[in-house]
XYZ file of C-alpha atoms in Angstrom:
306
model
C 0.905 -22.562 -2.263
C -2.717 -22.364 -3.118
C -3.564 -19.900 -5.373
C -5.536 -16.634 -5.143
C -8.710 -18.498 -7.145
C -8.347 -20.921 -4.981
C -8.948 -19.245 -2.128
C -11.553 -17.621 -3.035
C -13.573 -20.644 -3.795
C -12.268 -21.343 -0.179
C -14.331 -18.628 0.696
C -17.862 -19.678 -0.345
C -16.835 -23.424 1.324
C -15.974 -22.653 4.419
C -18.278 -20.193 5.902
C -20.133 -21.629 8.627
C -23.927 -20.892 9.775
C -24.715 -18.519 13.092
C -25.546 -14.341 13.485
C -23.463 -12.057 15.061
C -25.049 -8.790 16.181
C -22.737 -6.046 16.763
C -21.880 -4.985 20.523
C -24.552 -1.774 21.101
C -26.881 -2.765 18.140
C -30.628 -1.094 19.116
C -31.305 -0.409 15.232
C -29.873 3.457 16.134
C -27.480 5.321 14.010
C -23.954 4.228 14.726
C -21.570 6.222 16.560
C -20.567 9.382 15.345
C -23.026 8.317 12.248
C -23.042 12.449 10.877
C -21.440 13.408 7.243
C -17.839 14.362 6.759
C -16.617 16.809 9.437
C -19.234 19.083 9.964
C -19.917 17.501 13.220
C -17.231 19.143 15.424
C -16.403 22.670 14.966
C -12.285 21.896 16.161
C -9.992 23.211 13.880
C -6.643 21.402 12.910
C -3.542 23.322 12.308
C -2.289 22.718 8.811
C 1.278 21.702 8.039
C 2.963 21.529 4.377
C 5.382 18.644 3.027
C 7.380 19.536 0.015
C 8.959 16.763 -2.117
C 10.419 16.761 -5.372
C 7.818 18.970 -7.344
C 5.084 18.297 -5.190
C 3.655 19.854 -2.330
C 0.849 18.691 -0.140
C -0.655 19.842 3.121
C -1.767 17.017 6.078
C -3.377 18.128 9.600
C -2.831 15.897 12.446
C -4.866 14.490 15.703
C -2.865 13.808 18.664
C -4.849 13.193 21.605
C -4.194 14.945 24.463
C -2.834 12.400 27.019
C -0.934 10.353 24.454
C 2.857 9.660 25.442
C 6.233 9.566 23.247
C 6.396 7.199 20.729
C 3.031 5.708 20.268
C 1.232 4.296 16.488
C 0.223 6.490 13.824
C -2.665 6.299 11.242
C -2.251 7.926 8.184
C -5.676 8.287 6.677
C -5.872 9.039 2.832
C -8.908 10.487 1.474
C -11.888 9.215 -1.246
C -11.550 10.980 -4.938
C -11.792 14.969 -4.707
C -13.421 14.400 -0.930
C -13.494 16.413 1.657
C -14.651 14.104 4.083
C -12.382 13.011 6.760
C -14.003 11.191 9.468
C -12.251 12.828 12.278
C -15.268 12.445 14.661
C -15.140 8.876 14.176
C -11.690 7.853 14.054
C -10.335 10.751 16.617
C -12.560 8.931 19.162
C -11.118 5.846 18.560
C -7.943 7.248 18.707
C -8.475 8.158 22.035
C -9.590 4.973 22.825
C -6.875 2.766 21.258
C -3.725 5.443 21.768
C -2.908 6.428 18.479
C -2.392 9.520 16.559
C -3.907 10.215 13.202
C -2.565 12.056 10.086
C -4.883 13.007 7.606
C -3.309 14.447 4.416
C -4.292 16.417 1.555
C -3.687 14.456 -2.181
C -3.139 16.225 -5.071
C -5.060 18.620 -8.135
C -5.494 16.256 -11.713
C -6.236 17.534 -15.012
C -9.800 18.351 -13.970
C -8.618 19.883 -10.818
C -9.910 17.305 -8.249
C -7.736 16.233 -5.541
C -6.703 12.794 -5.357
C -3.700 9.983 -4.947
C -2.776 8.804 -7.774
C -3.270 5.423 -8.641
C -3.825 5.853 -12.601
C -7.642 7.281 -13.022
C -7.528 8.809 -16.642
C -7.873 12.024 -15.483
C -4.841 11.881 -13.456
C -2.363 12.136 -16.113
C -0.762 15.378 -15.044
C 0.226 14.005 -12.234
C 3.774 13.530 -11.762
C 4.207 12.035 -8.024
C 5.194 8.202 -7.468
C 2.784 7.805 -4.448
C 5.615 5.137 -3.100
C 8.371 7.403 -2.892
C 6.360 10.542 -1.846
C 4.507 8.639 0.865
C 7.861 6.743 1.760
C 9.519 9.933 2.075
C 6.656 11.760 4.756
C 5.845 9.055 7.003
C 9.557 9.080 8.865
C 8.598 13.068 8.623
C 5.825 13.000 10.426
C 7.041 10.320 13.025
C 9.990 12.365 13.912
C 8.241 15.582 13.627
C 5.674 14.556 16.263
C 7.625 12.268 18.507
C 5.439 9.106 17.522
C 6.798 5.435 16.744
C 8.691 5.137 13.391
C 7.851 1.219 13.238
C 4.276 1.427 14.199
C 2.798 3.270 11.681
C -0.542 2.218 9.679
C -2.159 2.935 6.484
C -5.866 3.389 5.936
C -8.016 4.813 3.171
C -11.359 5.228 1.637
C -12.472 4.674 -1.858
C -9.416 6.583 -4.017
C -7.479 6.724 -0.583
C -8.335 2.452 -0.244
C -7.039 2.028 -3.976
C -4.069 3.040 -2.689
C -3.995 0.817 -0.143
C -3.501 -2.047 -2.764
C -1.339 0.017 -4.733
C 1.596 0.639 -2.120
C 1.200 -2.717 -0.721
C 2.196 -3.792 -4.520
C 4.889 -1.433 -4.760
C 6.384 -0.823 -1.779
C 4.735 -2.471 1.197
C 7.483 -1.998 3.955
C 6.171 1.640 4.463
C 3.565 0.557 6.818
C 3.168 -2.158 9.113
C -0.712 -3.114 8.125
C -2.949 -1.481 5.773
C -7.382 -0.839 6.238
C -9.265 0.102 3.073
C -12.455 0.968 2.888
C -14.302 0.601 -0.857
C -10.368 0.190 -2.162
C -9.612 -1.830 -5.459
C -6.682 -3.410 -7.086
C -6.086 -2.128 -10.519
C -5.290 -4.772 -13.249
C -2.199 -2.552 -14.511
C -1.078 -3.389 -10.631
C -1.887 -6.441 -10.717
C -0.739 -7.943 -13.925
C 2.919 -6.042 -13.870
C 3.651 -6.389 -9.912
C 4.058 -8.756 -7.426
C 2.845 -9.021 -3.962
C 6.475 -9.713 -1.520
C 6.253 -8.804 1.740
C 3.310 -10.657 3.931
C 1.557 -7.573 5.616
C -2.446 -7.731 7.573
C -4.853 -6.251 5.415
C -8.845 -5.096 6.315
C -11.475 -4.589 3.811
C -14.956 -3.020 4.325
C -17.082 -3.000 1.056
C -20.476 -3.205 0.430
C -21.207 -5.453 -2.565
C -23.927 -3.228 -4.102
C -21.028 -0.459 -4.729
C -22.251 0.967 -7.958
C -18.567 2.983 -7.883
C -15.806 0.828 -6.785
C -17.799 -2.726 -7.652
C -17.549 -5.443 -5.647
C -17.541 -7.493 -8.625
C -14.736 -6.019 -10.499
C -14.611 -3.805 -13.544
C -12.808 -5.700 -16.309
C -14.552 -4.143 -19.103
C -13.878 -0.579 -17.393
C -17.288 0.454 -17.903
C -17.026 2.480 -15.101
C -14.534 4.844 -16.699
C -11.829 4.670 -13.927
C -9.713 1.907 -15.364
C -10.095 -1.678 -15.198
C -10.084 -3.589 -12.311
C -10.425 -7.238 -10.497
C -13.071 -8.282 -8.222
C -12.568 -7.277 -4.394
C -12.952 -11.239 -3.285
C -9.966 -11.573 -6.031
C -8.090 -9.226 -4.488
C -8.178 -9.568 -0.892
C -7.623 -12.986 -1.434
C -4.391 -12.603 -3.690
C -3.105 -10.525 -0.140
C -4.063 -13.862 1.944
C -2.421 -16.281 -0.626
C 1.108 -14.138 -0.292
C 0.406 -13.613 3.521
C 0.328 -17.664 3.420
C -2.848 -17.569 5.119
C -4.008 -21.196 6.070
C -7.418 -21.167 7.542
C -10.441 -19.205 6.840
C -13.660 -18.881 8.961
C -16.732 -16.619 7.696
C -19.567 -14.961 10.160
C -22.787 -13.319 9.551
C -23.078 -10.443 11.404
C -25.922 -8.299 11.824
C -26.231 -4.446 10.319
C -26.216 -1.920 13.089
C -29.040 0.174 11.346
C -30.955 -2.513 8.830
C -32.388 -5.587 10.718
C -32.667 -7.367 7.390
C -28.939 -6.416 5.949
C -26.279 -8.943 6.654
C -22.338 -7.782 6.891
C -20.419 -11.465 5.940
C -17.030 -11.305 8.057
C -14.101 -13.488 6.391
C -11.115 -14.019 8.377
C -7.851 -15.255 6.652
C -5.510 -16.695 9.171
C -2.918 -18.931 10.494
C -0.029 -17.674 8.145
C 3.352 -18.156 9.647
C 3.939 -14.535 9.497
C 0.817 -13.601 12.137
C -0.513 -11.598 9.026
C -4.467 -11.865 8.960
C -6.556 -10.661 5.689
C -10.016 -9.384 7.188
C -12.778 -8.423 5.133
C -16.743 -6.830 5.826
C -18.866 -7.814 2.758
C -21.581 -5.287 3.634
C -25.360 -6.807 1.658
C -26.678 -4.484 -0.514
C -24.044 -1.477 0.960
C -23.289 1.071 -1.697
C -20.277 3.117 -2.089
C -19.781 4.592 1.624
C -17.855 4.506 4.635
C -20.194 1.544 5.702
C -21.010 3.459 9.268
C -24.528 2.698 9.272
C -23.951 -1.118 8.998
C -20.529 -1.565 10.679
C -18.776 0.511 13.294
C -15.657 1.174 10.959
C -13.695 3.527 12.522
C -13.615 1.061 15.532
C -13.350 -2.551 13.397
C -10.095 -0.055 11.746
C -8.331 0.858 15.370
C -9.651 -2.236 16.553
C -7.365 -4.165 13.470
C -4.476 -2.025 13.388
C -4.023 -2.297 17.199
C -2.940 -6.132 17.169
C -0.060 -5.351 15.266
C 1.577 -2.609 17.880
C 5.095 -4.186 18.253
């Protein structure tokens, strides 16, 4: 099996030449383009989920005409954010059939809400994010009639560190996993194991001053060291078994001169692809203005509706 280095030089050899411009690319603002949730006045009824000593609230979006038993997102939040992205991901919800779940993390020691995947300030926090998130999604399946096997993990910044974190420590909880400006932790990845092949997206821009595309080893950052995002996304393809790669250039919805590099992992036995959008000169953001996320994320999780 090759290893995780190895594919990454992979990566730089077998990208191949040619521009890909986005379906719908005039050089306007993408779709649904406006800050956090301020763009739709709807208001989401908010339900509570006790376990153990913690208690967290979650709202959810379940389009109108959507039947019995169909996929659900669970979308996890960036560090003490209350940005959602409803307006973006509800419409593609619509579009794709699924329903969305969007809960609330936890207060740390400085009172910001968050996941917990080991920032130094989150050392009052007494939740194993496997177990508690193991223990809601059946919950919220049953609870809202969805489908108990289809059900998908995505997250932004904090929320995308968790991404990597549960697909360490307990990956069986969802059936494919979409971060956006997520990390691997070295604590995670020097004292776990990758086991069970699962599809994994990334979408990070590698001028991320925040969550560096380059890694943090030094942890001058102050959130804990970390490897580089290549590194990690390719560790995912090397236990997914992933046997071919192909790399695009794609074109930047808003920025005529930006380039997004697409890398496709594929071909593992298991029919588990490792994407990734390597947004040029993209900073620490949901990446709307150079990629239509919300719809590369439905898009993604969509193939993998059993």
């Amino acid at each position: 099996m090759k290893s995780a280095l190895q594919y990454l030089a992979a990566a730089t050899l077998a990208c191949v030449a040619g521009t890909i411009v986005f379906a719908g690319n005039t050089g306007a603002a993408a779709p649904g383009s406006a800050a956090g949730d301020t763009a739709t006045k709807k208001t989401y009824e908010v339900y509570t989920f006790p376990y153990g000593d913690t208690v967290r609230t979650y709202s959810m979006y379940i389009p109108d005409s959507l039947a019995p038993g169909r996929p659900l997102i669970v979308m996890t939040h960036g560090y003490n954010s209350k940005t959602r992205r409803r307006k973006d991901l509800n419409k593609q919800a619509r579009k794709y059939g699924f329903a969305i779940c969007y809960p609330n993390g936890s207060p740390d020691s400085k009172g910001k809400e968050g996941w917990d995947v080991g920032y130094p300030a989150q050392y009052t926090m007494t939740v194993n994010e496997a177990e508690w998130f193991g223990a809601f999604v059946p919950k919220v399946a049953e609870k809202f009639n969805l489908s108990p096997e289809n059900v998908f993990l995505a997250g932004m910044s904090n929320g995308g560190d968790l991404c990597y974190q549960i697909m360490y420590e307990k990956p069986e909880i969802f059936k494919a996993y979409a971060s956006v400006a997520g990390l691997t932790f070295e604590c995670v990845y020097d004292s776990l194991r990758l086991t069970a092949p699962k599809p994994f997206l990334e979408i990070h821009g590698n001028n991320d001053r925040t969550s560096a595309w380059q890694g943090d080893h030094l942890n001058k950052g102050g959130w804990g060291a970390y490897i580089p995002v290549p590194l990690a996304v390719s560790a995912v393809a090397a236990n997914n078994r992933c046997r071919s790669m192909v790399c695009d250039t794609l074109t930047s919805l808003t920025r005529p001169e930006a380039k997004v590099y697409h890398m496709l992992y594929t071909d593992s036995p298991y029919g588990t692809d490792v994407e990734v959008y390597e947004i040029d000169g993209g900073k620490h953001s949901w990446g709307h203005k150079d990629v239509p996320t919300a719809e590369i994320i439905l898009r993604f999780f969509n193939r993998y509706v059993k």
